[in-house]
Coordinates of C-alpha atoms in Angstrom, one line a residue:
M4 CA -36.3 10.4 -48.6
L5 CA -38.9 13.0 -49.3
V6 CA -36.9 14.9 -46.6
D7 CA -33.7 15.3 -48.5
V8 CA -34.6 18.4 -50.7
A9 CA -32.6 21.1 -52.7
P10 CA -33.0 24.1 -49.8
E11 CA -33.2 26.6 -52.5
H12 CA -37.3 25.1 -52.4
V13 CA -37.7 25.6 -49.6
E14 CA -38.3 28.8 -48.9
G15 CA -41.4 28.7 -51.6
W16 CA -43.0 25.7 -50.3
A17 CA -43.9 28.1 -47.2
E18 CA -46.2 30.0 -49.6
E19 CA -47.6 26.7 -51.8
L20 CA -48.4 24.6 -48.0
A21 CA -50.4 28.1 -47.1
S22 CA -52.3 28.2 -50.9
L23 CA -53.4 24.3 -50.2
T24 CA -54.4 25.1 -46.5
A25 CA -56.7 27.7 -47.9
G26 CA -58.3 26.0 -50.7
L27 CA -59.9 23.0 -48.6
G28 CA -61.0 25.8 -45.9
H29 CA -64.7 25.3 -46.9
L30 CA -64.7 22.2 -45.5
F31 CA -64.8 23.9 -42.2
A32 CA -67.8 26.1 -41.2
R33 CA -66.2 28.8 -39.0
P34 CA -62.2 30.8 -38.9
E35 CA -61.3 29.5 -36.4
P36 CA -61.1 25.6 -36.9
R37 CA -60.0 26.8 -40.3
E38 CA -56.5 28.1 -38.6
V39 CA -56.5 25.6 -36.4
F40 CA -56.1 23.4 -39.7
A41 CA -53.8 25.1 -40.9
D42 CA -51.8 25.0 -37.8
L43 CA -51.8 21.4 -37.6
V44 CA -50.7 20.3 -40.7
E45 CA -47.7 23.0 -40.6
G46 CA -47.0 21.5 -37.1
L47 CA -46.9 18.1 -38.5
L48 CA -44.4 19.5 -41.7
S49 CA -41.7 20.9 -39.2
D50 CA -39.3 19.4 -37.9
L51 CA -40.3 18.6 -34.7
G52 CA -38.7 15.7 -33.4
R53 CA -42.5 14.8 -31.5
K54 CA -46.1 16.0 -33.5
N55 CA -48.4 15.4 -31.0
G56 CA -51.3 17.6 -29.7
W57 CA -48.4 20.1 -26.2
T58 CA -46.0 20.1 -29.2
M59 CA -47.5 21.5 -32.0
A60 CA -49.8 23.8 -29.8
V61 CA -46.1 25.1 -28.6
R62 CA -44.8 25.6 -32.5
A63 CA -48.0 27.7 -33.0
G64 CA -48.3 29.5 -30.2
H65 CA -51.5 28.6 -28.2
A66 CA -51.4 28.2 -24.7
T67 CA -52.5 25.0 -24.7
P68 CA -53.3 22.0 -26.7
H69 CA -56.8 22.8 -26.1
R70 CA -57.5 24.3 -29.0
I71 CA -56.3 21.3 -31.5
Q72 CA -57.7 18.7 -29.3
K73 CA -60.6 20.3 -30.2
F74 CA -60.8 21.1 -33.5
L75 CA -59.6 16.5 -33.6
G76 CA -62.1 15.9 -31.2
E77 CA -65.0 17.9 -31.5
A78 CA -65.1 19.7 -34.3
S79 CA -67.9 20.0 -37.1
W80 CA -66.4 18.7 -39.7
D81 CA -65.7 15.8 -41.4
A82 CA -62.7 13.3 -42.5
D83 CA -64.3 11.9 -45.0
A84 CA -64.8 15.1 -47.2
L85 CA -60.6 16.1 -47.0
L86 CA -59.8 12.4 -47.9
A87 CA -62.0 13.2 -51.0
E88 CA -59.6 16.7 -51.3
V89 CA -56.6 14.3 -50.5
Q90 CA -57.2 12.0 -53.1
G91 CA -57.8 14.4 -56.4
Y92 CA -54.9 16.8 -54.3
I93 CA -52.8 12.9 -55.4
A94 CA -55.3 12.7 -59.2
A95 CA -54.5 16.1 -60.1
H96 CA -50.7 16.7 -59.4
L97 CA -49.6 12.9 -59.8
G98 CA -52.2 11.1 -62.2
D99 CA -50.2 8.2 -64.0
A100 CA -52.2 5.2 -66.5
G101 CA -49.5 3.4 -65.1
A102 CA -49.4 3.5 -61.9
T103 CA -49.4 0.3 -58.4
L104 CA -52.1 0.7 -56.4
V105 CA -50.2 -0.4 -53.3
L106 CA -52.1 -2.6 -50.6
D107 CA -50.7 -3.1 -47.1
D108 CA -51.0 -2.5 -43.4
T109 CA -49.1 -0.7 -41.0
Q110 CA -49.5 -0.3 -37.4
V111 CA -48.8 1.4 -33.7
I112 CA -48.1 0.2 -30.7
K113 CA -50.1 1.3 -27.5
K114 CA -49.8 1.2 -24.2
G115 CA -53.4 1.7 -23.2
T116 CA -57.0 -0.2 -23.7
Q117 CA -59.5 2.6 -24.3
S118 CA -58.9 4.4 -27.4
V119 CA -60.5 3.3 -30.6
G120 CA -59.2 -0.4 -32.1
V121 CA -56.8 -1.0 -29.8
A122 CA -55.7 -4.8 -29.0
H123 CA -53.6 -8.0 -28.5
Q124 CA -52.9 -8.6 -32.4
H125 CA -50.3 -9.5 -34.8
C126 CA -47.9 -6.5 -35.0
G127 CA -45.7 -6.0 -38.8
V128 CA -43.5 -3.5 -36.4
T129 CA -42.5 -5.8 -34.2
G130 CA -43.7 -9.4 -35.7
D131 CA -44.7 -10.6 -32.4
V132 CA -48.6 -9.9 -30.3
R133 CA -47.9 -6.5 -29.9
N134 CA -50.7 -3.8 -28.0
C135 CA -51.4 -2.0 -31.0
Q136 CA -53.7 -0.4 -33.1
V137 CA -54.1 -2.3 -37.5
M138 CA -54.4 0.5 -39.8
V139 CA -54.4 -0.7 -43.7
M140 CA -53.3 1.6 -46.6
L141 CA -53.4 2.2 -50.6
T142 CA -51.1 3.4 -51.7
Y143 CA -50.5 5.9 -55.5
A144 CA -47.1 4.3 -56.5
A145 CA -46.8 6.4 -59.8
R146 CA -44.0 7.6 -62.2
A147 CA -44.0 11.0 -60.4
G148 CA -44.3 9.8 -56.6
H149 CA -45.6 7.9 -53.9
T150 CA -47.4 8.4 -50.9
F151 CA -50.1 6.8 -49.4
Y152 CA -55.0 7.4 -51.5
D153 CA -56.6 5.6 -48.9
R154 CA -57.3 4.3 -44.9
R155 CA -58.9 2.1 -43.3
L156 CA -58.9 2.0 -39.6
Y157 CA -59.1 -2.7 -38.5
L158 CA -61.6 -3.1 -35.9
P159 CA -60.4 -6.8 -33.9
A160 CA -63.6 -8.7 -34.5
V161 CA -63.5 -8.9 -30.2
R162 CA -64.0 -5.1 -30.6
A163 CA -66.5 -4.3 -33.5
Q164 CA -68.3 -7.3 -31.1
D165 CA -68.4 -4.8 -27.4
T166 CA -71.3 -2.9 -27.9
S167 CA -70.1 -0.3 -24.6
R168 CA -66.4 -0.5 -26.6
R169 CA -68.1 0.4 -29.7
R170 CA -70.2 3.4 -28.1
N171 CA -66.8 5.0 -25.6
A172 CA -65.2 4.6 -28.8
G173 CA -67.5 6.7 -31.5
V174 CA -67.6 3.9 -33.6
P175 CA -70.2 4.3 -35.8
E176 CA -73.3 1.7 -36.4
E177 CA -73.1 1.0 -39.5
I178 CA -69.3 -0.3 -39.1
A179 CA -69.1 -3.8 -38.6
F180 CA -66.3 -6.1 -38.7
A181 CA -64.2 -6.7 -42.0
T182 CA -61.2 -8.5 -42.5
E183 CA -57.7 -6.3 -43.6
P184 CA -58.3 -7.4 -47.6
E185 CA -62.1 -7.0 -47.3
L186 CA -61.4 -3.0 -46.4
G187 CA -59.1 -3.5 -49.3
V188 CA -61.7 -4.2 -51.5
E189 CA -63.3 -1.2 -50.1
M190 CA -60.6 1.1 -51.2
L191 CA -60.1 -0.7 -55.1
R192 CA -63.8 0.3 -55.0
G193 CA -63.2 4.1 -53.6
A194 CA -60.7 4.2 -56.3
I195 CA -62.2 2.7 -59.5
D196 CA -65.5 4.3 -58.2
G197 CA -63.6 8.0 -58.4
G198 CA -61.8 7.8 -61.6
L199 CA -58.3 6.9 -59.9
P200 CA -55.9 6.3 -63.3
F201 CA -53.5 2.8 -62.8
A202 CA -52.8 -0.2 -64.1
W203 CA -51.9 -2.7 -61.3
V204 CA -52.1 -3.8 -58.2
A205 CA -49.9 -5.0 -56.0
A206 CA -49.5 -7.0 -51.9
D207 CA -48.1 -8.9 -50.0
A208 CA -49.2 -12.8 -49.0
D209 CA -51.2 -12.1 -46.6
Y210 CA -53.2 -9.8 -49.0
G211 CA -52.7 -13.2 -51.9
K212 CA -53.9 -15.9 -50.3
D213 CA -57.6 -13.6 -49.7
P214 CA -59.1 -15.3 -53.0
A215 CA -62.1 -12.6 -52.6
L216 CA -59.8 -10.4 -52.8
R217 CA -59.0 -11.9 -56.2
A218 CA -62.2 -12.2 -57.6
F219 CA -62.8 -9.1 -57.0
L220 CA -59.0 -8.2 -59.6
H221 CA -60.9 -10.6 -62.4
E222 CA -64.3 -9.4 -61.8
N223 CA -62.4 -6.0 -62.6
A224 CA -60.0 -7.2 -64.1
L225 CA -56.9 -5.4 -63.2
P226 CA -53.9 -7.1 -63.4
Y227 CA -51.6 -7.9 -60.1
V228 CA -48.8 -9.1 -58.6
L229 CA -49.2 -10.9 -55.6
G230 CA -47.5 -12.8 -52.9
V231 CA -48.7 -15.9 -52.1
P232 CA -48.0 -18.8 -49.2
V233 CA -46.1 -22.0 -51.0
T234 CA -49.7 -23.4 -49.7
L235 CA -51.6 -21.4 -52.3
P236 CA -53.2 -24.8 -54.3
V237 CA -52.5 -24.2 -58.2
A238 CA -52.4 -26.7 -61.2
G239 CA -50.0 -26.4 -64.3
P240 CA -47.7 -26.5 -65.7
P241 CA -49.1 -27.0 -68.3
G242 CA -48.4 -29.8 -70.4
K243 CA -47.0 -32.4 -67.4
P244 CA -49.2 -35.3 -68.0
Y245 CA -47.5 -37.4 -64.3
Q246 CA -48.8 -33.8 -62.2
P247 CA -51.2 -34.0 -59.1
A248 CA -54.0 -32.5 -61.0
V249 CA -53.5 -29.9 -57.7
Q250 CA -50.9 -29.1 -56.1
K251 CA -49.7 -26.0 -53.9
A252 CA -47.8 -23.4 -55.1
G253 CA -44.8 -24.6 -53.3
D254 CA -44.6 -27.6 -55.2
L255 CA -43.3 -25.3 -58.9
L256 CA -39.9 -24.9 -57.4
H257 CA -38.4 -28.6 -58.0
Y258 CA -39.5 -28.0 -62.0
A259 CA -37.4 -24.1 -62.0
I260 CA -34.3 -25.7 -60.9
A261 CA -34.7 -28.9 -63.4
R262 CA -34.7 -27.4 -65.3
D263 CA -32.2 -24.6 -64.2
R264 CA -33.9 -22.0 -66.3
W265 CA -33.4 -18.6 -63.8
E266 CA -32.6 -15.7 -65.5
R267 CA -31.4 -12.5 -63.1
S268 CA -33.4 -10.1 -63.6
S269 CA -34.0 -6.6 -61.2
Q270 CA -36.6 -5.9 -59.0
G271 CA -36.4 -2.3 -58.6
E272 CA -34.0 0.7 -57.5
G273 CA -33.0 0.3 -54.0
S274 CA -31.3 2.5 -51.7
K275 CA -28.3 0.2 -52.8
G276 CA -28.4 0.0 -56.3
Q277 CA -31.0 -2.8 -59.3
R278 CA -32.7 -5.6 -56.7
Y279 CA -31.1 -8.1 -58.4
Y280 CA -33.3 -11.5 -58.1
D281 CA -33.4 -15.2 -60.5
W282 CA -37.3 -15.4 -61.5
A283 CA -39.2 -18.4 -62.6
W284 CA -42.2 -18.4 -64.4
F285 CA -44.8 -21.1 -64.5
E286 CA -48.7 -20.4 -66.3
V287 CA -50.6 -22.1 -63.6
T288 CA -54.5 -22.0 -62.7
L289 CA -55.9 -21.4 -60.1
P290 CA -59.0 -24.2 -59.0
G291 CA -62.3 -23.3 -58.9
Q292 CA -60.8 -19.4 -59.9
Q293 CA -60.8 -18.1 -63.7
P294 CA -58.7 -14.9 -64.6
A295 CA -60.4 -12.4 -66.5
G296 CA -61.2 -12.9 -70.7
G297 CA -57.7 -12.5 -72.4
F298 CA -55.9 -12.6 -68.9
A299 CA -53.9 -15.8 -67.8
H300 CA -52.8 -16.9 -64.6
H301 CA -49.0 -17.1 -64.0
L302 CA -46.6 -18.8 -60.5
L303 CA -43.5 -16.0 -60.2
I304 CA -41.2 -17.4 -58.3
R305 CA -37.8 -15.2 -57.5
R306 CA -34.8 -16.6 -56.4
S307 CA -32.1 -15.1 -54.4
T308 CA -28.8 -14.3 -56.1
D309 CA -26.9 -16.4 -52.7
K310 CA -27.5 -18.4 -50.1
K311 CA -28.2 -16.9 -46.7
Q312 CA -28.2 -19.2 -43.8
L313 CA -31.1 -19.7 -43.1
A314 CA -33.7 -21.4 -39.8
G315 CA -31.6 -23.9 -38.9
R316 CA -28.7 -22.6 -39.8
R317 CA -29.6 -24.6 -43.2
V318 CA -28.0 -22.7 -45.4
D319 CA -29.4 -22.6 -49.0
F320 CA -31.8 -20.0 -51.7
E321 CA -34.0 -17.5 -50.4
Y322 CA -37.8 -18.3 -52.3
A323 CA -40.5 -15.7 -52.3
Y324 CA -43.9 -16.7 -54.9
F325 CA -46.3 -14.0 -56.5
L326 CA -49.6 -15.1 -58.4
V327 CA -49.9 -12.8 -61.8
H328 CA -52.6 -11.4 -63.0
H329 CA -51.7 -10.0 -66.8
R330 CA -53.0 -9.8 -70.0
R331 CA -51.4 -12.6 -72.3
D332 CA -50.2 -10.4 -74.4
A333 CA -48.0 -8.7 -71.5
A334 CA -44.0 -9.2 -71.2
P335 CA -42.0 -11.2 -68.1
P336 CA -41.2 -7.8 -67.2
E337 CA -43.6 -5.6 -66.5
A338 CA -44.2 -8.1 -63.6
V339 CA -40.7 -8.8 -62.4
C340 CA -40.6 -5.2 -61.9
R341 CA -43.9 -4.6 -60.0
T342 CA -42.9 -7.0 -57.5
G343 CA -41.1 -4.8 -56.6
V344 CA -43.0 -1.4 -56.6
R345 CA -45.0 -2.8 -53.3
W346 CA -41.7 -2.2 -51.0
K347 CA -42.6 2.1 -52.1
I348 CA -46.0 1.8 -49.1
E349 CA -43.9 0.8 -46.4
E350 CA -41.1 3.4 -47.6
N351 CA -45.0 5.6 -47.6
N352 CA -45.4 4.0 -44.7
E353 CA -41.7 5.1 -42.6
Q354 CA -41.7 8.2 -44.3
A355 CA -45.2 9.3 -42.7
K356 CA -44.5 8.6 -39.4
Q357 CA -41.0 9.6 -39.4
T358 CA -42.3 13.4 -41.0
T359 CA -45.4 14.0 -41.3
G360 CA -47.3 11.3 -37.6
L361 CA -49.1 9.0 -38.7
G362 CA -48.4 7.7 -35.5
Q363 CA -48.1 10.3 -33.3
Y364 CA -51.5 10.6 -32.4
Q365 CA -53.5 11.7 -28.6
V366 CA -56.9 10.5 -29.8
R367 CA -58.7 7.9 -28.6
R368 CA -62.2 8.2 -30.7
W369 CA -63.3 7.0 -34.1
N370 CA -63.5 9.9 -35.3
S371 CA -60.6 11.7 -33.7
W372 CA -57.6 9.0 -35.8
H373 CA -59.4 10.1 -39.1
R374 CA -58.9 13.5 -38.9
H375 CA -55.6 13.0 -37.8
V376 CA -54.8 10.1 -40.3
T377 CA -56.2 12.3 -42.8
C378 CA -54.1 15.9 -41.8
A379 CA -51.5 13.6 -41.7
M380 CA -51.3 11.6 -45.2
L381 CA -52.2 15.6 -46.8
A382 CA -49.3 16.6 -45.5
L383 CA -47.2 13.6 -47.2
A384 CA -49.1 13.7 -50.5
F385 CA -47.5 17.9 -50.3
L386 CA -44.5 16.3 -49.7
T387 CA -44.4 13.7 -52.7
V388 CA -46.3 16.8 -54.7
Q389 CA -43.4 19.9 -54.3
R390 CA -40.6 16.9 -55.0
A391 CA -42.4 15.6 -57.4
Q392 CA -42.0 19.5 -58.5
H393 CA -39.0 20.3 -57.3
P394 CA -36.5 17.9 -58.7
D395 CA -33.1 18.1 -57.6
P396 CA -30.2 18.0 -60.0
G397 CA -29.4 14.6 -61.0
Q398 CA -32.2 13.2 -59.5
T399 CA -32.3 8.8 -60.5
P400 CA -36.1 8.2 -61.3
A401 CA -38.4 8.8 -58.9
P402 CA -40.0 6.3 -57.0
G403 CA -42.4 4.6 -58.2
D404 CA -40.8 4.8 -61.8
H405 CA -42.6 1.9 -63.3
T406 CA -40.3 2.2 -67.6
A407 CA -36.9 2.1 -65.9
S408 CA -35.9 -1.7 -67.4
G409 CA -33.9 -2.4 -64.1
N410 CA -32.1 -5.2 -65.7
A411 CA -28.4 -3.1 -65.7
P412 CA -25.9 -4.1 -62.7
E413 CA -25.5 -2.0 -60.4
Q414 CA -21.3 -1.0 -59.8
G415 CA -19.7 -4.2 -58.4
D416 CA -22.0 -6.5 -59.3
D417 CA -20.2 -9.5 -60.9
Q418 CA -22.9 -12.1 -60.6
G419 CA -25.1 -9.2 -63.0
K420 CA -22.4 -8.7 -65.9
G421 CA -22.7 -10.9 -69.0
R422 CA -26.0 -11.7 -67.7
R423 CA -28.4 -12.5 -70.3
T424 CA -31.2 -9.4 -70.4
E425 CA -34.1 -10.2 -72.5
E426 CA -37.2 -10.8 -71.7
M427 CA -37.6 -14.0 -69.2
T428 CA -39.2 -17.0 -70.7
A429 CA -42.6 -18.5 -69.7
Y430 CA -42.7 -21.4 -68.6
R431 CA -45.9 -22.9 -70.8

């Protein structure tokens, strides 16, 4: 965790933080918002149990939360200008040509009905339909560390089309309804246009099943590993004359089972050691969607290393499916490693909510939401950069380290002993 830092580094961080916030003073036209900005960021990085207007005001010595509320709601400053500074800070300190951009969304449960974007909608935090806000996030996962790079607030169609609610929440007129994958494309386009160095894109099946998102990645010749549902239409593997022209991703499982050509490899380092799974790899084509020049599509099937008790008390292996778009000369283990990098955005969601107050805002309007979330992103980026610059002695490879082979079995993993560690065979 980012908060697990060596005590001797903490005192030096106060000076670094003061230098960072002072360097961003040009974003504010008056001295007061500059002061409140510094107080707010310090509060988000503090050990307060709850990080709302009242608690951070008390910590800063303010008589009431009015100054913080005014800073977030009424003061004249641009949250997107601050975001650009955060992105420049990340690129300067964590920039890595081998990094992965990871897309995912997270939710903040709300009790009221007036906050911008709030609606009864699917809540990944609880796994059901809740009154919540959905924010689509983009994480930059590099060798030195991982942190949020961009953000979008999802407006459900019912809210995007409600003129009265839009006006009350201060939603700009140019903001129209967009799906979560469409918001993801906006952020990926911004990263490309901004010259951010990275090598791969990763996301779960909610994004991987979207053909427009995949088309954008093909057009920009970007390698990706995307979770996909078992129903994804695919054609392949080649060389099977009796197979249907188009089938579902899940139908290819029987080829892997019949051949018994599973290869064991780690998906990356977890809290309990290496995450080992068995993998099968097939070349496929997507009906109506071609890869970039010099690229190929493969379906990667992940199987648990032992059987689990599943729904209906049935005992079987757990399977997951990934669509990979990669250069033809790329080795399959590279894609396996990238599937594990997707977890970095889940770690960022947890860290930002627990450590930098990402979801603890008391604001309702469009501008206020973007201001608070961007300040929380700055706080998380600061922690990530400081941890990268002052690693603990004996620290394991940094989160997002895409160079780790991930093939050494963890201690006590008998299943991993003696298994082949060479590159997995591409089933063609």
